[in-house]
Coordinates of C-alpha atoms in Angstrom, one line a residue:
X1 CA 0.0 0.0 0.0
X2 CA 1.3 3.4 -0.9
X3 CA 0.8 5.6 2.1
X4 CA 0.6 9.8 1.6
X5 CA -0.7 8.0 -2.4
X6 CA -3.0 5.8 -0.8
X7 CA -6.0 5.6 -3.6
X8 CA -9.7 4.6 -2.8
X9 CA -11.1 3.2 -6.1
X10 CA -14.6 1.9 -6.0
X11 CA -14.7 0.5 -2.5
X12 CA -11.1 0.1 -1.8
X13 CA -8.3 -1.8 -2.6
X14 CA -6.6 0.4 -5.5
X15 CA -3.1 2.1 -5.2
X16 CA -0.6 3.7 -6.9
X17 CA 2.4 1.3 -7.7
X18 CA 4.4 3.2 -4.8
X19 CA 4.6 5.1 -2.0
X20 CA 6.8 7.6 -3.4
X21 CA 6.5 8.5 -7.3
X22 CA 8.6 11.4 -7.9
X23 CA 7.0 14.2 -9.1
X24 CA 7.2 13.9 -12.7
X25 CA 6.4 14.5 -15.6
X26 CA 4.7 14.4 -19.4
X27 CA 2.4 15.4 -21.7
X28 CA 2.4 15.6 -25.2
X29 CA 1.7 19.4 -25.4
X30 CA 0.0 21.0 -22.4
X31 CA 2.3 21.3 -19.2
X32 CA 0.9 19.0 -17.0
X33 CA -2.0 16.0 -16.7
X34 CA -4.2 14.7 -14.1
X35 CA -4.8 11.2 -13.4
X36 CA -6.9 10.0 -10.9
X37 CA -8.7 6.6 -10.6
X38 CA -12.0 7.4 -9.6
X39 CA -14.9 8.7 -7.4
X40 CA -13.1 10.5 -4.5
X41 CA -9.8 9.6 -5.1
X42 CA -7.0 11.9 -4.9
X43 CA -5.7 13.1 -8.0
X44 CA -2.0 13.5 -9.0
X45 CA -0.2 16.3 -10.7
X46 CA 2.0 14.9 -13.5
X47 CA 4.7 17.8 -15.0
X48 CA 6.6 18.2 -17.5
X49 CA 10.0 19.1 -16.8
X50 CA 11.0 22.4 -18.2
X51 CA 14.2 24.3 -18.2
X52 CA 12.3 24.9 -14.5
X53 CA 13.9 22.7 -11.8
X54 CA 10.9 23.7 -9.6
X55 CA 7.4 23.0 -9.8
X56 CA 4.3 23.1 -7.3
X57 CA 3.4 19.5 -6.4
X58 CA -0.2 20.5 -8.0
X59 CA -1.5 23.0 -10.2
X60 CA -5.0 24.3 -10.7
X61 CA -6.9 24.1 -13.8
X62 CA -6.1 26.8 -16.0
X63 CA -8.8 29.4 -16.4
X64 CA -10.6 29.3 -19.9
X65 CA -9.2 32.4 -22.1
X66 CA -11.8 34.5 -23.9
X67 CA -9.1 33.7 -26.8
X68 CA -7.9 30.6 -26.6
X69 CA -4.5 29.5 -28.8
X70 CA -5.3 27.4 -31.6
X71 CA -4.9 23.7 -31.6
X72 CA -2.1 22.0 -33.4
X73 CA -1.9 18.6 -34.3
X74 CA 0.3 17.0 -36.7
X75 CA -1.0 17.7 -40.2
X76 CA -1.4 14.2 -43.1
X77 CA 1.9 13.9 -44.8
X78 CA 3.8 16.4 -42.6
X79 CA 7.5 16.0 -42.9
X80 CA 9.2 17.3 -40.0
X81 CA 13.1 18.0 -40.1
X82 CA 14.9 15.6 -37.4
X83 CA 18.3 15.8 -35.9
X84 CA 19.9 12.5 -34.2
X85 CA 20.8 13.1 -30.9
X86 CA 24.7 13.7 -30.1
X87 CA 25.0 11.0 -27.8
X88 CA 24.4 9.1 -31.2
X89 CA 26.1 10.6 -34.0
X90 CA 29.4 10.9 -31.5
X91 CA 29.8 7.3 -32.2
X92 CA 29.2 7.0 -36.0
X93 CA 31.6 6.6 -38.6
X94 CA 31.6 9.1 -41.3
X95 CA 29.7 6.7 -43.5
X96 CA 27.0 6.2 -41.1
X97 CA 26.8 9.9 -40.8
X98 CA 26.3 10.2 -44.3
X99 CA 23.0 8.0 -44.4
X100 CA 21.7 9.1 -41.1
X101 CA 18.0 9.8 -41.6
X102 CA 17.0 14.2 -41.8
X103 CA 13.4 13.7 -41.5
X104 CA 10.4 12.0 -40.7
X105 CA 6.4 12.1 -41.1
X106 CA 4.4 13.2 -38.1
X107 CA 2.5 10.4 -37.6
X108 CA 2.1 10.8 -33.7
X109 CA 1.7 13.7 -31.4
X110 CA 5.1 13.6 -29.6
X111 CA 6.1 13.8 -27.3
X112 CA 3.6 10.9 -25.8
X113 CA 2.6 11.2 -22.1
X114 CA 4.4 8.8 -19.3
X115 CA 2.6 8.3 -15.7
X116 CA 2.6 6.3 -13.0
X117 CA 1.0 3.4 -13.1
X118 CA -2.5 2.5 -10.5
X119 CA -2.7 -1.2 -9.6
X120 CA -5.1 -2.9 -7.3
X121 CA -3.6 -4.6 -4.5
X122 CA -4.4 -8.2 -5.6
X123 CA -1.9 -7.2 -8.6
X124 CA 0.4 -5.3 -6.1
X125 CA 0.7 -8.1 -3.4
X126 CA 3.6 -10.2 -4.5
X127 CA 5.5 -7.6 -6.3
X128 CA 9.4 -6.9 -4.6
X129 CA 9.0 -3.5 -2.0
X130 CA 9.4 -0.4 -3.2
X131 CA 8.7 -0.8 -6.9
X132 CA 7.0 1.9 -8.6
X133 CA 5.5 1.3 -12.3
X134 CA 5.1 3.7 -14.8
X135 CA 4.0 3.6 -17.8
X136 CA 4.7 5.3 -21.4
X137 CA 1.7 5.6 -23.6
X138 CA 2.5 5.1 -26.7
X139 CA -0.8 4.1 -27.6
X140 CA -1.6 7.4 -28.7
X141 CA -2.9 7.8 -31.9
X142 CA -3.5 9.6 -34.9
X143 CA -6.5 7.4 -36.4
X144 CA -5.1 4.0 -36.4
X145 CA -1.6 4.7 -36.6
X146 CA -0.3 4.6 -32.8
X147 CA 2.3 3.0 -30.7
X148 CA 5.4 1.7 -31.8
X149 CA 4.2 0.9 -35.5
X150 CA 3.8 5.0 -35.6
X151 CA 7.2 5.6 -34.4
X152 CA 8.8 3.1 -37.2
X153 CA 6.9 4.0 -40.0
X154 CA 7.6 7.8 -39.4
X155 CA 11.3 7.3 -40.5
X156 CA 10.9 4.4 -42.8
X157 CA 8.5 6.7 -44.7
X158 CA 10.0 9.6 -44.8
X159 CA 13.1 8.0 -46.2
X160 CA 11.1 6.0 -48.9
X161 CA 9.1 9.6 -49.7
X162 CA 12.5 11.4 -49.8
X163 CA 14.3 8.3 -52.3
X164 CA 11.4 8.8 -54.9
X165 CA 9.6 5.8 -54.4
X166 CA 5.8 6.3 -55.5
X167 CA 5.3 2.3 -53.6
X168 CA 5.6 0.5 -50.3
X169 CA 6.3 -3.4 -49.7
X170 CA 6.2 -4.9 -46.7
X171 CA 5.3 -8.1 -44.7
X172 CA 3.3 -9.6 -42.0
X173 CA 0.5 -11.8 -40.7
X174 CA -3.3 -11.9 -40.9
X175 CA -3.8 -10.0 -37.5
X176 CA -0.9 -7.9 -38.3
X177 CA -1.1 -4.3 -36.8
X178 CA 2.3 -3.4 -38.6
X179 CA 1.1 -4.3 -42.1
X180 CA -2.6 -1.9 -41.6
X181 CA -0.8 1.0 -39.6
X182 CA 1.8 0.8 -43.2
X183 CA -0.9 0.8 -45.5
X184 CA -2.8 3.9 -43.5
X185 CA 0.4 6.1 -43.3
X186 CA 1.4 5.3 -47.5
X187 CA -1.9 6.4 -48.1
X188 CA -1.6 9.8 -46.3
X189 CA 2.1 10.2 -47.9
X190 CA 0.7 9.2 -51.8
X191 CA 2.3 6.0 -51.8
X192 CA 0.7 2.8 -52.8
X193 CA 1.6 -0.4 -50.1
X194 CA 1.5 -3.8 -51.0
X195 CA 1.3 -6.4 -48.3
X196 CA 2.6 -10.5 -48.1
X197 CA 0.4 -11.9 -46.3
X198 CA 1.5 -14.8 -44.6
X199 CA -0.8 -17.8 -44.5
X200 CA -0.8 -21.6 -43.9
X201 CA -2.5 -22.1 -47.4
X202 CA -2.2 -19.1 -49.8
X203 CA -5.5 -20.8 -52.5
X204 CA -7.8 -19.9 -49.6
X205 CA -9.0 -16.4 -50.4
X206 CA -11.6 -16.3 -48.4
X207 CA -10.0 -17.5 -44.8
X208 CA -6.9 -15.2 -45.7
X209 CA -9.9 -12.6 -45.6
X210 CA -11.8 -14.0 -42.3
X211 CA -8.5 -14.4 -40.6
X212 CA -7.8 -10.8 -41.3
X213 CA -10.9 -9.9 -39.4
X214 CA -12.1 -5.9 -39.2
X215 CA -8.2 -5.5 -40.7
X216 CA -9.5 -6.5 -43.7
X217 CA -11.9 -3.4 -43.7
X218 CA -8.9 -1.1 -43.0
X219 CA -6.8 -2.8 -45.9
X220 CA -10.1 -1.8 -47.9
X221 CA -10.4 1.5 -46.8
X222 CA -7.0 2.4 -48.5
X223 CA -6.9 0.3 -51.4
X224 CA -4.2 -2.1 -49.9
X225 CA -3.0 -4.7 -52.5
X226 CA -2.8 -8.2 -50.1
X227 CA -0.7 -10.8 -51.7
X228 CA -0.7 -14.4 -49.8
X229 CA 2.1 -16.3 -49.4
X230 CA 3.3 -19.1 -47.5
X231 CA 4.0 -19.0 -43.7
X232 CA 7.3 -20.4 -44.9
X233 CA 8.7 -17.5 -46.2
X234 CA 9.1 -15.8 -43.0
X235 CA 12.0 -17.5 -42.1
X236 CA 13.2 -15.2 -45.7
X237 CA 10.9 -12.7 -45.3
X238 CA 14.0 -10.0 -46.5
X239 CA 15.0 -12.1 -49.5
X240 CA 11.1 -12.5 -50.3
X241 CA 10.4 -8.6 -49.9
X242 CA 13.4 -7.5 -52.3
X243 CA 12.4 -10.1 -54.9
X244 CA 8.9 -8.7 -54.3
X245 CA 9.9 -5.0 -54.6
X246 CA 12.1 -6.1 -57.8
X247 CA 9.0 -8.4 -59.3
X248 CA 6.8 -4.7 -58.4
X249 CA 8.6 -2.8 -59.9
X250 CA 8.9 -4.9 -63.2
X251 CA 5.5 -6.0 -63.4
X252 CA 3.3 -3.6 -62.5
X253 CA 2.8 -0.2 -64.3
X254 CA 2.2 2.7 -61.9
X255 CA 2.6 0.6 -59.1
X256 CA -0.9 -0.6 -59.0
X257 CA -3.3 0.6 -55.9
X258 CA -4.8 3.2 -57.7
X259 CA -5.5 1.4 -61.1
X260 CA -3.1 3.5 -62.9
X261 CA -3.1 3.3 -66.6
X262 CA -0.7 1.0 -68.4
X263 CA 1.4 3.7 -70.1
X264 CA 2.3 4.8 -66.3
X265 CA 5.9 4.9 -65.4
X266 CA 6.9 2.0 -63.6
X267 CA 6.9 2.4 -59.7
X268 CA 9.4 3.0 -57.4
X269 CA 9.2 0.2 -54.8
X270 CA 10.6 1.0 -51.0
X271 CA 10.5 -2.0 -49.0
X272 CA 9.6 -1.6 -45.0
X273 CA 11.2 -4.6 -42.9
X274 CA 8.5 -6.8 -41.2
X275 CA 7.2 -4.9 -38.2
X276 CA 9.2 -2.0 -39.2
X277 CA 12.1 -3.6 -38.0
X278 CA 14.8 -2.5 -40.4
X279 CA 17.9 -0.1 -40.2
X280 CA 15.7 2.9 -40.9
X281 CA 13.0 2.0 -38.7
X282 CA 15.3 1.6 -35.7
X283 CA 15.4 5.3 -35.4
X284 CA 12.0 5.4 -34.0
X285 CA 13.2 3.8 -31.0
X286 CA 16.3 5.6 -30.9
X287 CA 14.4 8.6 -30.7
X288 CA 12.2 7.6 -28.4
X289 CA 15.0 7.0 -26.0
X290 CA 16.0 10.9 -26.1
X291 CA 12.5 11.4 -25.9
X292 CA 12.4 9.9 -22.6
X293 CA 15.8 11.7 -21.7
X294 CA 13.9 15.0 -22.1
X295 CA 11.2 13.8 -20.2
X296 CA 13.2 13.6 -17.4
X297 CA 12.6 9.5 -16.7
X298 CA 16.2 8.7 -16.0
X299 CA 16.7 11.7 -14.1
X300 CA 13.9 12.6 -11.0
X301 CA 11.6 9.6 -12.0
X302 CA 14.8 7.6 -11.6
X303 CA 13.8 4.5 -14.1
X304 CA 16.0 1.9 -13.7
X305 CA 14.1 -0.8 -15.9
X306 CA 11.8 -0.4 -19.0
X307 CA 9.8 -3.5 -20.3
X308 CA 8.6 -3.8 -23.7
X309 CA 6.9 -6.5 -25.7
X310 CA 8.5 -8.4 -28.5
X311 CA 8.3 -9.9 -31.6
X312 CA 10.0 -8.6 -34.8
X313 CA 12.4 -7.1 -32.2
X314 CA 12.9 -3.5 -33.7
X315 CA 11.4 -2.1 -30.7
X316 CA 13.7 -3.6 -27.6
X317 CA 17.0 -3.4 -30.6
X318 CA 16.4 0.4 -30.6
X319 CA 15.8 0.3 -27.1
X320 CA 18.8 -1.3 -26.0
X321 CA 21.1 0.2 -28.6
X322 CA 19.9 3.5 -27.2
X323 CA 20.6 2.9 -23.8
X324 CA 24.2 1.8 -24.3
X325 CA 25.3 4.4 -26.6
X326 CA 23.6 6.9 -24.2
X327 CA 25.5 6.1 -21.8
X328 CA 22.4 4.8 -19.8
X329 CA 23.5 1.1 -19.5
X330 CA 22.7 1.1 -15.9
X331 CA 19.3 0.7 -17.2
X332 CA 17.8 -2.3 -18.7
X333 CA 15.6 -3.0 -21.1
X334 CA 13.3 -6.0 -20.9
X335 CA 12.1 -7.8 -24.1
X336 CA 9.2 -9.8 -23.6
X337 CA 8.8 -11.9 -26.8
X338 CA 5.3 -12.6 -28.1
X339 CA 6.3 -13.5 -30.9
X340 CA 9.8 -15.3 -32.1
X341 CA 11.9 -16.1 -29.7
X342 CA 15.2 -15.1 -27.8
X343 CA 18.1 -15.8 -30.0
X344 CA 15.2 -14.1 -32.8
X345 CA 15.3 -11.1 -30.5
X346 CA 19.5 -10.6 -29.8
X347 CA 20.3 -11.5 -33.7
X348 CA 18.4 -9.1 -34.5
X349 CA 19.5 -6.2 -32.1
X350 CA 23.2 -7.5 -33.3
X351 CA 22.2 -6.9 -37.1
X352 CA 20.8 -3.2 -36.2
X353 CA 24.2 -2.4 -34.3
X354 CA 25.8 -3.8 -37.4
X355 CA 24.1 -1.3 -39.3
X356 CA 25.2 1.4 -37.8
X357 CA 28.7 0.4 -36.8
X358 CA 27.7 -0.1 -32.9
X359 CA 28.9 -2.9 -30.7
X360 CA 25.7 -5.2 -30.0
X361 CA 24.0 -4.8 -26.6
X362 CA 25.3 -6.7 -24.2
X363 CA 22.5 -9.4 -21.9
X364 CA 22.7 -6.3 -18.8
X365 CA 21.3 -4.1 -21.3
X366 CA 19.1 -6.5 -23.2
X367 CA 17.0 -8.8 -21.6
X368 CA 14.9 -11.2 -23.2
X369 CA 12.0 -12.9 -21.2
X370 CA 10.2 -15.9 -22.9
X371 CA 7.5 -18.0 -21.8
X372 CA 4.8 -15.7 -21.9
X373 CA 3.4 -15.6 -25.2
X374 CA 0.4 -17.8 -24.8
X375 CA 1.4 -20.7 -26.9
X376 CA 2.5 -18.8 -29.7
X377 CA 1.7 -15.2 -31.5
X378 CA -1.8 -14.5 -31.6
X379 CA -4.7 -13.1 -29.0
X380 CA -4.7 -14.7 -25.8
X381 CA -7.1 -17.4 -25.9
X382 CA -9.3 -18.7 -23.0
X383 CA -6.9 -16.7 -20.5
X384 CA -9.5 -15.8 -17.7
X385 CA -6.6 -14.7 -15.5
X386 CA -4.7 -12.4 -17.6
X387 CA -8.0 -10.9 -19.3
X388 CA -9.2 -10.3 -15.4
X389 CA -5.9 -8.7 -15.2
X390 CA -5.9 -6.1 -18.2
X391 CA -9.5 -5.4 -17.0
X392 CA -8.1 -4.1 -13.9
X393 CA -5.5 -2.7 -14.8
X394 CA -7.6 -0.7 -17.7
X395 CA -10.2 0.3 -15.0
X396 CA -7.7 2.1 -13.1
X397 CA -5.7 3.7 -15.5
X398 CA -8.1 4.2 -18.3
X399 CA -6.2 2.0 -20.8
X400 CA -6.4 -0.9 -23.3
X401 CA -3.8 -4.0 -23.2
X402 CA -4.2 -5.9 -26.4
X403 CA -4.1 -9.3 -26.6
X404 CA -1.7 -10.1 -28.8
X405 CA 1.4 -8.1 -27.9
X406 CA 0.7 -5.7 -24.3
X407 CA -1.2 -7.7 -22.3
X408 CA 1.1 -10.7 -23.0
X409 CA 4.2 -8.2 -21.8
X410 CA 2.5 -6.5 -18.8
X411 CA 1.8 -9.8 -17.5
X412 CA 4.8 -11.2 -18.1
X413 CA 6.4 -7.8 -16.2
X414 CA 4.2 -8.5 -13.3
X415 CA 5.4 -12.2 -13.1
X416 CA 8.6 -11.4 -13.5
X417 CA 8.8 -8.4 -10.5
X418 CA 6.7 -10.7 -8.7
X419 CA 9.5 -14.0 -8.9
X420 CA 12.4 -11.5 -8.2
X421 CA 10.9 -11.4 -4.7
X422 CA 12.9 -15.5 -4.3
X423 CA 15.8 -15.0 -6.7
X424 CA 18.7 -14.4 -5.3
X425 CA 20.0 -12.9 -8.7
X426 CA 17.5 -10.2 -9.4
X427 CA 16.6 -10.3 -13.1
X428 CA 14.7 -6.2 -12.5
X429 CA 17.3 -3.5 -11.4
X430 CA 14.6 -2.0 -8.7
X431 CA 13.4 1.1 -8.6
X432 CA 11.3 2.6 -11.3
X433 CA 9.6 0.1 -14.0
X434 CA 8.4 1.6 -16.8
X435 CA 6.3 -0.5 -19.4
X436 CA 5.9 1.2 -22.5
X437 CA 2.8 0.6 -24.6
X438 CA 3.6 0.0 -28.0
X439 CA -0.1 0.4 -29.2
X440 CA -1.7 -2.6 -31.1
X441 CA -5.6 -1.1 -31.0
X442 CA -5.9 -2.1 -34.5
X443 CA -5.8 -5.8 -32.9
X444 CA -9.0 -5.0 -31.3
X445 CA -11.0 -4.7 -34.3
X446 CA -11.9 -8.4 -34.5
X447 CA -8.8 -10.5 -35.7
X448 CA -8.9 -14.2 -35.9
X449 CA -11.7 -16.3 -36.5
X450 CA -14.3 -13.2 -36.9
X451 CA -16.1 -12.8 -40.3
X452 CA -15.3 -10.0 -42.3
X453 CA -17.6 -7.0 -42.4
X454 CA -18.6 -7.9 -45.8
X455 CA -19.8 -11.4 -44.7
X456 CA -17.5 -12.5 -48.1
X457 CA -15.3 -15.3 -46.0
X458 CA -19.0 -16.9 -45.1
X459 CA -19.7 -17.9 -48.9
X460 CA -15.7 -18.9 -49.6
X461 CA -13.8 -18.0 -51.6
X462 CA -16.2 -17.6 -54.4
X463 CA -17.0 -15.0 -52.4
X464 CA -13.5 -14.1 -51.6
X465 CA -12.5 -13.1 -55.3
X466 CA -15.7 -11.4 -56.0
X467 CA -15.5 -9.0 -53.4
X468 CA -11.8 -9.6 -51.8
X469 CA -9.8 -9.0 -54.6
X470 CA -12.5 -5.3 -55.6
X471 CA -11.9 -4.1 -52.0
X472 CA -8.4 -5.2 -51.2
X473 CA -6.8 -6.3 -54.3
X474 CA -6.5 -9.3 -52.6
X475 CA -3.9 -11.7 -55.0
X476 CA -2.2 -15.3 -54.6
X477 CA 1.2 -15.0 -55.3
X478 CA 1.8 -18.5 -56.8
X479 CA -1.1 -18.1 -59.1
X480 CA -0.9 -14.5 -60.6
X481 CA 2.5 -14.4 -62.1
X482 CA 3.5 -11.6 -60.3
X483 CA 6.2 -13.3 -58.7
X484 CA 8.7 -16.4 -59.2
X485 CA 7.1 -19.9 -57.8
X486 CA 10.9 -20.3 -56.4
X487 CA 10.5 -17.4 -54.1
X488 CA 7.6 -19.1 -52.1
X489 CA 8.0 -22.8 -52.4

């Protein structure tokens, strides 16, 4: 229980994670947020920190000006200049310098808000003494593009804008957030996306188009072009998308999407790593890291560990990468894989430092946690406990834990705080846990097993290729000849 931040939330039983939050810290644009977690409760003042070392515990509510200042937000398509951080470039060969990215889209409202974290006690009561859990909300979101989708595709498409390319490739499954919040952000940007989709039987049209779920109604909405492939060719995903960009690029005049006429010029075909996870991508996570510098969470909030979920791994790589070459390696950075696995998750960070001539992260920056990804990637099935558990823990803070990728990672978190309690070798530093929620709302909107909104998978795939392949230019990628039957056999 949490003392002076003792919180009463419907009858009882609901605290703060500690007894003794600092003071901090965030909001996106106005200087400070309340929280509070209820009926009578007592509410918190969250600031940000300014070039002001001192600020009042609590504020009051500004009064309402007769002429209030007008509301920004970021604009469709908005290309804002960036400058890496020096804690970066310092490290970076001259080459690297050279191909550093200079821009990005605004695709989020940054930067996004971090507070402390309300758990009941029944989620509180094993956890090691004197925890406190924040948590950054990256689940902000323009539309559907939030989280850490947002903050890879804001670099990745900037760069492909800023190379010429009038197309995007990229990968991922059915339920894929990654592959919808790409399609949504090449739309606002001009640029037509094309999407391998990865399926355990690429003739079924119509359960490629069921399995897709209300994602298939946002691959609609923008004209996405969904070609389905074999589940095989993830373990070549990168080989597959730069024959696929090549085959594009060859093949289809004006790049498709559109139904551009055949005398168009040939497209110009960027390709987007799975999940965003490439060497352009990274620098969404890199940023986010000085993000959270300037917000003070290594200083007064006094983070020691930050948890994040994983699957294509760009996330935690950027992460970890960020906190070694910041000079921040007393802080670790917790990978817990939903999707993949362990050795998936270093490899990767290892390739991304590779990239950009940095030494890999070393296991006391980068932790990877398995064994908490519910059998495999996918929404939690049949998980009474851990849906009780994102219940509460959205009741309290006014949040949503999807069920593919955050609610598998807080409650792995929570497990994992909560075993430190008998290890003699503490996997969690102490101190200040801060989860960061990478977004995944689009995985809400009905994925696996849930009919499109079309009703097309119920009549097959009849049904499939007389309204699928209209609405989503959905395509098998043996049968149409737009790619070689050796790339996906």
């Amino acid at each position: 229980m949490c003392g002076a931040r003792r919180r009463v939330h419907h009858g009882g039983g609901c605290t703060t994670s500690s007894a003794s939050h600092p003071p901090l810290l965030l909001t996106s644009t106005a200087a400070a947020l309340y929280f509070s977690c209820g009926s009578g409760c007592s509410t918190m003042m969250l600031h940000a920190l300014g070039p002001s070392t001192a600020a009042p515990a609590i504020m009051p509510p500004a009064r309402p000006s007769a002429s209030p200042p007008p509301i920004t937000w970021p604009t469709a398509g908005q290309v804002q200049p960036y400058t890496p951080p020096a804690w970066l470039t310092d490290r970076l060969s001259p080459d690297a310098l050279a191909r550093l990215p200079r821009s990005r889209l605004a695709l989020l409202p940054l930067p996004t808000p971090v507070h402390a974290l309300t758990l009941c006690g029944a989620v509180t009561a094993g956890l090691p003494p004197g925890i406190r859990l924040y948590i950054k909300r990256d689940d902000v979101a323009v539309g559907l593009l939030g989280g850490s989708k947002a903050r890879k595709l804001a670099f990745s498409l900037a760069a492909a804008a800023a190379a010429g390319a009038t197309a995007v490739v990229t990968a991922g499954n059915a339920g894929s957030n990654h592959t919808a919040a790409t399609a949504v952000a090449a739309a606002r940007v001009g640029l037509d996306a094309h999407v391998l989709l990865l399926t355990d039987d690429p003739a079924d049209l119509g359960g490629a188009v069921a399995a897709m779920g209300g994602l298939a109604a946002v691959h609609a909405a923008v004209g996405t072009r969904v070609h389905l492939v074999p589940a095989a060719v993830h373990g070549r995903i990168e080989a597959a998308l730069d024959a696929a960009a090549s085959r594009l690029q060859a093949s289809v005049p004006g790049g498709g999407g559109g139904g551009a006429a055949a005398a168009s010029p040939p497209p110009r075909v960027a390709v987007v790593g799975m999940g965003g996870s490439d060497a352009v991508g990274l620098f969404g996570f890199l940023d986010a890291w000085e993000e959270l510098r300037q917000q003070g969470a290594f200083g007064d909030a006094a983070i020691t560990d930050v948890v994040v979920p994983s699957g294509s791994g760009g996330t935690a790589a950027g992460l970890a990468l960020a906190a070694a070459a910041a000079g921040n390696d007393r802080i670790c950075v917790h990978a817990v894989v939903v999707r993949n696995d362990a050795a998936h998750c270093r490899r990767h960070a290892a390739r991304m430092a590779a990239a950009w001539g940095l030494p890999p992260p070393s296991e006391a920056v980068l932790d990877v946690i398995e064994g908490y990804d519910g059998g495999g990637y996918g929404p939690l099935v049949g998980d009474g406990a851990t849906e009780r558990l994102a219940a509460a823990v959205g009741a309290a803070n006014g949040l949503v834990l999807d069920p593919v990728y955050t609610r598998k990672a807080f409650a792995g978190m929570l497990a994992e705080l909560a075993a430190d309690s008998g290890r003699a070798a503490k996997r969690f530093r102490g101190g200040g846990v801060l989860f960061v929620h990478t977004g995944g709302m689009a995985g809400l909107l009905g994925v696996g097993g849930v009919a499109d909104p079309h009703g097309e998978s119920a009549r097959g795939n009849q049904g499939a290729r007389d309204a699928g392949c209209t609405l989503f230019v959905l395509s098998q990628a043996r049968g149409n000849g737009l790619f070689p039957p050796c790339l996906f056999a």
